[in-house]
mmCIF file of C-alpha atoms and ligand atoms in Angstrom:
data_model
loop_
_atom_site.group_PDB
_atom_site.id
_atom_site.type_symbol
_atom_site.label_atom_id
_atom_site.label_comp_id
_atom_site.label_asym_id
_atom_site.label_seq_id
_atom_site.Cartn_x
_atom_site.Cartn_y
_atom_site.Cartn_z
ATOM 1 C CA MET A 1 -0.143 0.131 -0.182
ATOM 2 C CA SER A 2 1.576 3.248 -0.915
ATOM 3 C CA LYS A 3 1.606 6.405 0.972
ATOM 4 C CA GLU A 4 -1.294 8.920 0.886
ATOM 5 C CA LEU A 5 -1.346 12.621 1.718
ATOM 6 C CA VAL A 6 -4.114 14.110 4.196
ATOM 7 C CA PHE A 7 -4.982 17.620 3.808
ATOM 8 C CA GLY A 8 -7.634 20.459 4.211
ATOM 9 C CA HIS A 9 -8.616 23.286 2.243
ATOM 10 C CA GLN A 10 -6.311 26.142 0.648
ATOM 11 C CA LYS A 11 -6.115 28.949 3.064
ATOM 12 C CA PRO A 12 -6.088 26.741 6.143
ATOM 13 C CA ASP A 13 -8.173 27.477 9.139
ATOM 14 C CA THR A 14 -7.536 25.745 12.669
ATOM 15 C CA ASP A 15 -10.008 22.773 11.830
ATOM 16 C CA ALA A 16 -8.199 22.429 8.052
ATOM 17 C CA ILE A 17 -4.863 22.132 9.669
ATOM 18 C CA THR A 18 -6.099 19.801 12.603
ATOM 19 C CA ALA A 19 -8.447 17.608 10.974
ATOM 20 C CA ALA A 20 -5.632 16.622 8.553
ATOM 21 C CA MET A 21 -3.369 15.700 11.402
ATOM 22 C CA ALA A 22 -6.250 13.965 13.495
ATOM 23 C CA PHE A 23 -7.502 11.881 10.302
ATOM 24 C CA SER A 24 -3.909 10.944 9.473
ATOM 25 C CA TYR A 25 -3.378 9.848 12.848
ATOM 26 C CA PHE A 26 -6.648 7.980 13.056
ATOM 27 C CA GLN A 27 -5.745 6.359 9.538
ATOM 28 C CA ASN A 28 -2.214 5.396 10.535
ATOM 29 C CA GLN A 29 -3.835 3.413 13.623
ATOM 30 C CA LEU A 30 -5.876 1.750 11.177
ATOM 31 C CA GLY A 31 -2.854 0.417 9.209
ATOM 32 C CA TYR A 32 -2.840 3.096 6.557
ATOM 33 C CA GLU A 33 0.538 4.890 5.691
ATOM 34 C CA THR A 34 -0.777 8.713 5.591
ATOM 35 C CA GLU A 35 1.102 12.105 6.122
ATOM 36 C CA ALA A 36 -0.921 15.184 6.919
ATOM 37 C CA VAL A 37 -0.011 17.854 4.960
ATOM 38 C CA ALA A 38 -1.268 21.544 4.339
ATOM 39 C CA LEU A 39 -2.149 23.752 1.521
ATOM 40 C CA GLY A 40 -0.788 27.018 3.309
ATOM 41 C CA GLU A 41 1.009 28.153 6.536
ATOM 42 C CA PRO A 42 -1.185 28.236 9.614
ATOM 43 C CA ASN A 43 -2.806 31.374 10.693
ATOM 44 C CA ASP A 44 -2.045 33.174 14.001
ATOM 45 C CA GLU A 45 -4.968 31.477 15.746
ATOM 46 C CA THR A 46 -3.639 28.036 14.621
ATOM 47 C CA LYS A 47 -0.144 28.742 15.740
ATOM 48 C CA PHE A 48 -1.290 29.825 19.150
ATOM 49 C CA ALA A 49 -3.188 26.545 19.513
ATOM 50 C CA LEU A 50 0.052 24.727 18.041
ATOM 51 C CA LYS A 51 2.348 26.302 20.558
ATOM 52 C CA LYS A 52 -0.094 25.763 23.408
ATOM 53 C CA PHE A 53 -0.137 21.897 22.818
ATOM 54 C CA GLY A 54 3.339 21.427 21.645
ATOM 55 C CA LEU A 55 2.847 20.468 18.041
ATOM 56 C CA GLU A 56 4.438 21.317 14.869
ATOM 57 C CA ALA A 57 2.527 22.417 11.828
ATOM 58 C CA PRO A 58 2.162 20.144 8.963
ATOM 59 C CA ARG A 59 4.354 20.541 5.896
ATOM 60 C CA VAL A 60 3.073 23.013 3.462
ATOM 61 C CA ILE A 61 2.597 21.563 -0.305
ATOM 62 C CA LYS A 62 1.746 23.300 -3.548
ATOM 63 C CA THR A 63 1.037 20.114 -5.415
ATOM 64 C CA ALA A 64 0.467 16.297 -4.670
ATOM 65 C CA ALA A 65 0.687 14.244 -7.848
ATOM 66 C CA ASN A 66 4.594 14.671 -7.752
ATOM 67 C CA GLU A 67 4.494 12.608 -4.531
ATOM 68 C CA VAL A 68 1.470 10.281 -4.249
ATOM 69 C CA ASP A 69 -1.146 9.006 -6.455
ATOM 70 C CA LYS A 70 -3.923 8.819 -3.693
ATOM 71 C CA VAL A 71 -4.955 11.371 -1.279
ATOM 72 C CA MET A 72 -7.542 11.923 1.653
ATOM 73 C CA LEU A 73 -9.456 15.476 1.729
ATOM 74 C CA VAL A 74 -10.751 16.664 5.055
ATOM 75 C CA ASP A 75 -12.855 20.085 5.691
ATOM 76 C CA HIS A 76 -13.389 20.639 2.030
ATOM 77 C CA ASN A 77 -14.362 18.864 -1.249
ATOM 78 C CA GLU A 78 -14.961 21.559 -3.967
ATOM 79 C CA PRO A 79 -12.071 21.425 -6.289
ATOM 80 C CA GLN A 80 -11.268 25.046 -6.428
ATOM 81 C CA GLN A 81 -10.431 25.028 -2.589
ATOM 82 C CA SER A 82 -8.334 22.014 -3.007
ATOM 83 C CA VAL A 83 -4.658 21.254 -4.245
ATOM 84 C CA ALA A 84 -3.894 22.608 -7.386
ATOM 85 C CA ASP A 85 -3.528 19.266 -9.167
ATOM 86 C CA ILE A 86 -6.503 17.578 -7.634
ATOM 87 C CA ASP A 87 -7.618 16.236 -11.166
ATOM 88 C CA LYS A 88 -4.505 14.062 -11.208
ATOM 89 C CA LEU A 89 -5.334 12.232 -7.860
ATOM 90 C CA THR A 90 -7.469 9.722 -6.489
ATOM 91 C CA VAL A 91 -9.378 10.659 -3.536
ATOM 92 C CA THR A 92 -10.009 7.438 -1.254
ATOM 93 C CA HIS A 93 -11.410 9.332 1.859
ATOM 94 C CA LEU A 94 -13.211 12.401 2.440
ATOM 95 C CA VAL A 95 -14.581 13.705 5.810
ATOM 96 C CA ASP A 96 -16.282 17.245 5.491
ATOM 97 C CA HIS A 97 -19.079 19.228 6.959
ATOM 98 C CA HIS A 98 -19.608 21.616 4.070
ATOM 99 C CA ARG A 99 -21.996 21.399 0.848
ATOM 100 C CA ILE A 100 -20.902 18.894 -1.855
ATOM 101 C CA ALA A 101 -20.167 20.948 -5.044
ATOM 102 C CA GLY A 102 -18.412 20.065 -8.190
ATOM 103 C CA PHE A 103 -16.931 16.781 -6.302
ATOM 104 C CA ASP A 104 -16.428 13.812 -8.728
ATOM 105 C CA THR A 105 -14.713 10.697 -8.524
ATOM 106 C CA ALA A 106 -13.759 8.088 -10.638
ATOM 107 C CA GLN A 107 -13.771 5.437 -7.877
ATOM 108 C CA PRO A 108 -15.838 4.625 -4.914
ATOM 109 C CA LEU A 109 -14.487 6.279 -1.816
ATOM 110 C CA TRP A 110 -14.908 6.328 2.196
ATOM 111 C CA ALA A 111 -16.766 9.583 2.711
ATOM 112 C CA THR A 112 -18.376 10.739 5.891
ATOM 113 C CA VAL A 113 -20.001 14.062 5.728
ATOM 114 C CA ARG A 114 -22.020 15.168 8.292
ATOM 115 C CA PRO A 115 -23.760 18.866 8.956
ATOM 116 C CA TYR A 116 -21.855 19.046 12.269
ATOM 117 C CA GLY A 117 -20.081 22.544 13.172
ATOM 118 C CA CYS A 118 -16.466 21.073 12.618
ATOM 119 C CA VAL A 119 -14.700 18.248 10.856
ATOM 120 C CA SER A 120 -12.825 17.713 14.059
ATOM 121 C CA THR A 121 -16.098 16.713 15.710
ATOM 122 C CA ILE A 122 -16.762 14.140 13.165
ATOM 123 C CA ILE A 123 -13.162 12.685 13.534
ATOM 124 C CA THR A 124 -13.701 12.555 17.325
ATOM 125 C CA GLU A 125 -16.552 10.354 16.774
ATOM 126 C CA LEU A 126 -14.608 8.227 14.555
ATOM 127 C CA PHE A 127 -12.137 7.628 17.204
ATOM 128 C CA GLN A 128 -14.719 6.669 19.591
ATOM 129 C CA GLN A 129 -16.395 4.292 17.472
ATOM 130 C CA LYS A 130 -13.169 2.606 16.808
ATOM 131 C CA HIS A 131 -12.206 2.793 20.762
ATOM 132 C CA ILE A 132 -8.972 4.338 19.557
ATOM 133 C CA ASP A 133 -7.421 6.881 22.270
ATOM 134 C CA ILE A 134 -6.772 10.427 21.092
ATOM 135 C CA PRO A 135 -3.151 11.803 22.284
ATOM 136 C CA ALA A 136 -3.766 14.797 24.778
ATOM 137 C CA ASN A 137 -1.866 16.974 22.391
ATOM 138 C CA LEU A 138 -3.923 16.153 19.448
ATOM 139 C CA ALA A 139 -7.218 16.341 21.635
ATOM 140 C CA GLY A 140 -6.083 19.936 22.432
ATOM 141 C CA MET A 141 -5.833 20.739 18.877
ATOM 142 C CA MET A 142 -9.107 19.233 17.751
ATOM 143 C CA LEU A 143 -10.861 21.043 20.787
ATOM 144 C CA SER A 144 -9.212 24.426 19.350
ATOM 145 C CA ALA A 145 -10.480 23.327 15.882
ATOM 146 C CA ILE A 146 -14.107 23.117 17.220
ATOM 147 C CA ILE A 147 -13.893 26.183 19.292
ATOM 148 C CA SER A 148 -12.486 28.091 15.845
ATOM 149 C CA ASP A 149 -15.382 26.839 13.566
ATOM 150 C CA THR A 150 -18.227 27.222 16.192
ATOM 151 C CA LEU A 151 -16.778 30.441 17.606
ATOM 152 C CA LEU A 152 -17.060 28.764 21.083
ATOM 153 C CA LEU A 153 -20.093 27.072 20.501
ATOM 154 C CA LYS A 154 -21.905 30.223 19.583
ATOM 155 C CA SER A 155 -22.095 29.655 15.736
ATOM 156 C CA PRO A 156 -25.509 28.450 14.326
ATOM 157 C CA THR A 157 -23.624 25.589 12.916
ATOM 158 C CA THR A 158 -22.903 24.305 16.382
ATOM 159 C CA THR A 159 -24.621 20.946 17.091
ATOM 160 C CA ASP A 160 -25.206 18.945 20.231
ATOM 161 C CA HIS A 161 -22.371 16.781 18.657
ATOM 162 C CA ASP A 162 -19.974 19.703 18.954
ATOM 163 C CA ARG A 163 -20.900 20.298 22.629
ATOM 164 C CA GLU A 164 -20.286 16.801 23.513
ATOM 165 C CA ALA A 165 -16.969 16.786 21.809
ATOM 166 C CA VAL A 166 -15.848 19.831 23.318
ATOM 167 C CA LYS A 167 -16.376 18.437 26.754
ATOM 168 C CA TYR A 168 -14.822 15.079 25.974
ATOM 169 C CA LEU A 169 -11.743 16.565 24.126
ATOM 170 C CA ALA A 170 -11.067 19.264 27.162
ATOM 171 C CA LYS A 171 -10.778 16.350 29.437
ATOM 172 C CA VAL A 172 -8.513 14.167 27.365
ATOM 173 C CA ALA A 173 -6.305 17.298 26.485
ATOM 174 C CA GLY A 174 -6.552 18.470 30.205
ATOM 175 C CA VAL A 175 -7.781 21.938 29.549
ATOM 176 C CA GLU A 176 -9.689 22.739 32.659
ATOM 177 C CA ASP A 177 -11.425 25.791 31.488
ATOM 178 C CA TYR A 178 -12.079 25.536 27.622
ATOM 179 C CA GLU A 179 -14.098 29.020 27.739
ATOM 180 C CA LYS A 180 -11.220 30.855 28.840
ATOM 181 C CA TYR A 181 -8.761 28.983 26.717
ATOM 182 C CA GLY A 182 -11.159 29.449 23.701
ATOM 183 C CA ILE A 183 -11.357 33.093 24.233
ATOM 184 C CA GLU A 184 -7.588 33.493 24.348
ATOM 185 C CA MET A 185 -7.239 31.273 21.294
ATOM 186 C CA LEU A 186 -9.758 33.442 19.329
ATOM 187 C CA LYS A 187 -8.205 36.729 20.649
ATOM 188 C CA ALA A 188 -4.859 35.358 19.232
ATOM 189 C CA GLY A 189 -6.227 34.975 15.831
ATOM 190 C CA THR A 190 -7.604 38.835 15.592
ATOM 191 C CA ASN A 191 -4.234 40.677 16.012
ATOM 192 C CA LEU A 192 -4.692 42.963 12.985
ATOM 193 C CA ASP A 193 -1.457 44.701 13.640
ATOM 194 C CA ALA A 194 0.463 41.482 12.431
ATOM 195 C CA LYS A 195 -1.825 41.070 9.132
ATOM 196 C CA SER A 196 -1.403 42.705 5.780
ATOM 197 C CA ASP A 197 -4.412 44.152 4.009
ATOM 198 C CA ALA A 198 -4.136 41.184 1.784
ATOM 199 C CA ASP A 199 -4.348 38.914 5.007
ATOM 200 C CA ILE A 200 -7.194 40.618 6.193
ATOM 201 C CA VAL A 201 -9.348 40.535 3.124
ATOM 202 C CA ASP A 202 -8.093 37.298 1.463
ATOM 203 C CA GLY A 203 -6.350 35.324 4.458
ATOM 204 C CA ASP A 204 -9.546 32.992 4.949
ATOM 205 C CA ALA A 205 -11.277 33.612 1.697
ATOM 206 C CA LYS A 206 -12.939 31.122 -0.454
ATOM 207 C CA THR A 207 -14.345 31.347 -4.033
ATOM 208 C CA PHE A 208 -17.814 30.235 -4.688
ATOM 209 C CA GLU A 209 -19.331 30.064 -8.219
ATOM 210 C CA LEU A 210 -23.262 31.332 -7.797
ATOM 211 C CA GLY A 211 -25.262 31.194 -11.070
ATOM 212 C CA GLY A 212 -22.229 32.006 -13.104
ATOM 213 C CA THR A 213 -21.028 34.916 -10.825
ATOM 214 C CA LYS A 214 -17.408 34.182 -9.404
ATOM 215 C CA VAL A 215 -17.909 35.396 -5.922
ATOM 216 C CA ARG A 216 -14.989 35.732 -3.135
ATOM 217 C CA ILE A 217 -15.890 35.688 0.379
ATOM 218 C CA GLY A 218 -13.238 36.523 3.017
ATOM 219 C CA GLN A 219 -13.979 36.488 6.952
ATOM 220 C CA VAL A 220 -11.683 38.278 9.444
ATOM 221 C CA ASN A 221 -12.613 37.807 13.225
ATOM 222 C CA THR A 222 -11.878 40.802 15.447
ATOM 223 C CA VAL A 223 -13.060 42.147 18.925
ATOM 224 C CA ASP A 224 -13.780 45.685 17.487
ATOM 225 C CA LEU A 225 -15.121 46.233 14.249
ATOM 226 C CA ASP A 226 -13.752 49.651 13.967
ATOM 227 C CA ASP A 227 -10.380 48.152 14.032
ATOM 228 C CA VAL A 228 -11.177 46.341 10.957
ATOM 229 C CA PHE A 229 -12.415 49.468 9.267
ATOM 230 C CA ALA A 230 -10.010 51.919 10.283
ATOM 231 C CA CYS A 231 -8.145 51.435 7.066
ATOM 232 C CA GLN A 232 -11.222 50.519 4.731
ATOM 233 C CA ALA A 233 -9.911 52.315 1.663
ATOM 234 C CA ASP A 234 -6.690 50.297 1.934
ATOM 235 C CA LEU A 235 -9.012 46.963 2.293
ATOM 236 C CA GLU A 236 -11.272 48.081 -0.758
ATOM 237 C CA LYS A 237 -8.061 48.609 -2.964
ATOM 238 C CA GLU A 238 -6.650 45.285 -2.105
ATOM 239 C CA MET A 239 -9.840 43.604 -2.911
ATOM 240 C CA HIS A 240 -10.285 45.555 -6.216
ATOM 241 C CA SER A 241 -6.620 44.249 -7.080
ATOM 242 C CA LEU A 242 -7.486 40.593 -6.267
ATOM 243 C CA MET A 243 -10.459 40.784 -8.389
ATOM 244 C CA ASP A 244 -8.619 42.005 -11.342
ATOM 245 C CA ALA A 245 -5.602 39.387 -10.788
ATOM 246 C CA ASN A 246 -8.180 36.437 -10.342
ATOM 247 C CA GLY A 247 -11.331 37.406 -12.154
ATOM 248 C CA TYR A 248 -13.612 37.608 -9.235
ATOM 249 C CA ASP A 249 -16.924 39.577 -10.110
ATOM 250 C CA LEU A 250 -17.702 40.357 -6.556
ATOM 251 C CA PHE A 251 -15.844 40.365 -3.372
ATOM 252 C CA LEU A 252 -17.136 40.197 -0.171
ATOM 253 C CA LEU A 253 -15.400 40.576 3.569
ATOM 254 C CA ILE A 254 -17.154 39.476 6.579
ATOM 255 C CA ALA A 255 -15.730 41.311 9.661
ATOM 256 C CA THR A 256 -17.068 39.418 12.529
ATOM 257 C CA ASN A 257 -16.928 40.550 16.209
ATOM 258 C CA ILE A 258 -16.214 37.350 18.020
ATOM 259 C CA LEU A 259 -17.339 38.823 21.655
ATOM 260 C CA ASN A 260 -20.965 39.768 20.513
ATOM 261 C CA SER A 261 -21.441 37.527 17.167
ATOM 262 C CA ASP A 262 -22.374 40.577 15.111
ATOM 263 C CA SER A 263 -20.753 40.985 11.619
ATOM 264 C CA ASP A 264 -20.312 43.961 9.040
ATOM 265 C CA LEU A 265 -20.265 42.972 5.484
ATOM 266 C CA LEU A 266 -18.052 44.933 3.010
ATOM 267 C CA VAL A 267 -19.174 44.693 -0.683
ATOM 268 C CA VAL A 268 -16.879 45.368 -3.620
ATOM 269 C CA GLY A 269 -17.800 44.655 -7.408
ATOM 270 C CA GLU A 270 -21.184 43.752 -8.959
ATOM 271 C CA PRO A 271 -23.714 42.800 -8.806
ATOM 272 C CA THR A 272 -24.282 44.564 -5.454
ATOM 273 C CA ALA A 273 -28.091 44.113 -6.091
ATOM 274 C CA LYS A 274 -28.128 40.267 -5.411
ATOM 275 C CA VAL A 275 -26.381 41.072 -2.199
ATOM 276 C CA GLU A 276 -28.968 43.561 -1.096
ATOM 277 C CA GLU A 277 -31.488 41.038 -2.033
ATOM 278 C CA ALA A 278 -29.926 38.050 -0.465
ATOM 279 C CA PHE A 279 -29.922 40.025 3.150
ATOM 280 C CA GLY A 280 -33.099 42.194 2.525
ATOM 281 C CA LYS A 281 -30.998 45.236 3.322
ATOM 282 C CA LYS A 282 -29.304 48.330 1.578
ATOM 283 C CA LEU A 283 -25.787 48.846 1.385
ATOM 284 C CA GLY A 284 -24.786 52.139 3.123
ATOM 285 C CA ASP A 285 -22.792 54.645 1.339
ATOM 286 C CA ASN A 286 -19.751 53.246 2.987
ATOM 287 C CA ASN A 287 -20.187 49.857 0.913
ATOM 288 C CA ARG A 288 -21.115 48.350 4.224
ATOM 289 C CA MET A 289 -24.097 46.593 5.660
ATOM 290 C CA ASN A 290 -24.570 45.617 9.362
ATOM 291 C CA LEU A 291 -25.471 41.802 9.712
ATOM 292 C CA PRO A 292 -26.229 41.264 13.643
ATOM 293 C CA GLY A 293 -26.162 37.704 14.566
ATOM 294 C CA VAL A 294 -24.289 36.569 11.322
ATOM 295 C CA VAL A 295 -21.095 34.652 12.143
ATOM 296 C CA SER A 296 -21.442 31.723 9.982
ATOM 297 C CA ARG A 297 -20.176 32.334 6.029
ATOM 298 C CA LYS A 298 -21.215 28.632 5.450
ATOM 299 C CA LYS A 299 -24.565 28.665 7.116
ATOM 300 C CA GLN A 300 -25.796 32.345 7.033
ATOM 301 C CA VAL A 301 -24.047 34.186 3.985
ATOM 302 C CA VAL A 302 -23.441 31.644 1.138
ATOM 303 C CA PRO A 303 -27.143 30.148 1.301
ATOM 304 C CA PRO A 304 -29.043 33.502 1.166
ATOM 305 C CA LEU A 305 -26.463 34.509 -1.762
ATOM 306 C CA THR A 306 -27.039 31.255 -3.534
ATOM 307 C CA ASP A 307 -30.883 31.948 -3.336
ATOM 308 C CA ALA A 308 -30.580 35.440 -4.656
ATOM 309 C CA PHE A 309 -28.071 34.470 -7.491
ATOM 310 C CA GLU A 310 -29.598 31.027 -8.454
ATOM 311 C CA GLY A 311 -33.379 31.451 -7.408
HETATM 312 MN MN1 LIG B 401 -12.239 25.114 7.410
HETATM 313 MN MN1 LIG B 402 -14.189 23.071 9.321
#
């Protein structure tokens, strides 16, 4: 059996990195030979968690077919979010919690896709079903991933499975107060001083094809929305140049206040009317729209946009 690589999406978040590490460990316990890799460097939040639990970031790859024939995907399935040469590879396993879109395989595969708040929650249950122990430091990372994806269990994507997994993993990892740790970790990811304009608008961005329109949607967490928009003109300039370079029609930046679960949406490009239709609100003169209670791109931003563009 030849080695397989396990990885999450481009612009990896804490779940993309951690789910690859956890699923690779799990598969190796089952007798596969796998290596967790990443499609980018860890962000500040992930670095904070890796340091806290004494683990190294996975190796970063640009292409995979030069190393292996087979891969395992976690935390994504859409080809444009995957490794550049995904079309040359056989996907043997998929563990995800996103919509399935544009994902075709030539061969049958192992796939576990559940509408949970985090892939690391799904993987926690896979470990439990097979009665395989999760090492304490890995459990700490998986706890961090769930806190990250669910914004400390406050996102509407949160399920009872995530709540149970957080309790279980905190115990295994020896984290006494996961809420206190969670706030520290989320705050570590909001240090804007350490981020370039490109990091802020595109660091966590994903591309969606909505009714023929190429929409780029970025998200940045903060503890103060004014911090993000202090340099709004620079952010818009960066968004325009990324649109020109990559052919996006529309660029949305969701700035999310992790303390009160409010977001401001900054909109650049066209058609803005579809965005207004999606959220039932007018854009302000500042190209922004306040979206109280909106924290989840996947559950609260992409679906209404999809309805507006394709409905
Ligand atoms: Mn992710
Ligand atoms: Mn995820």
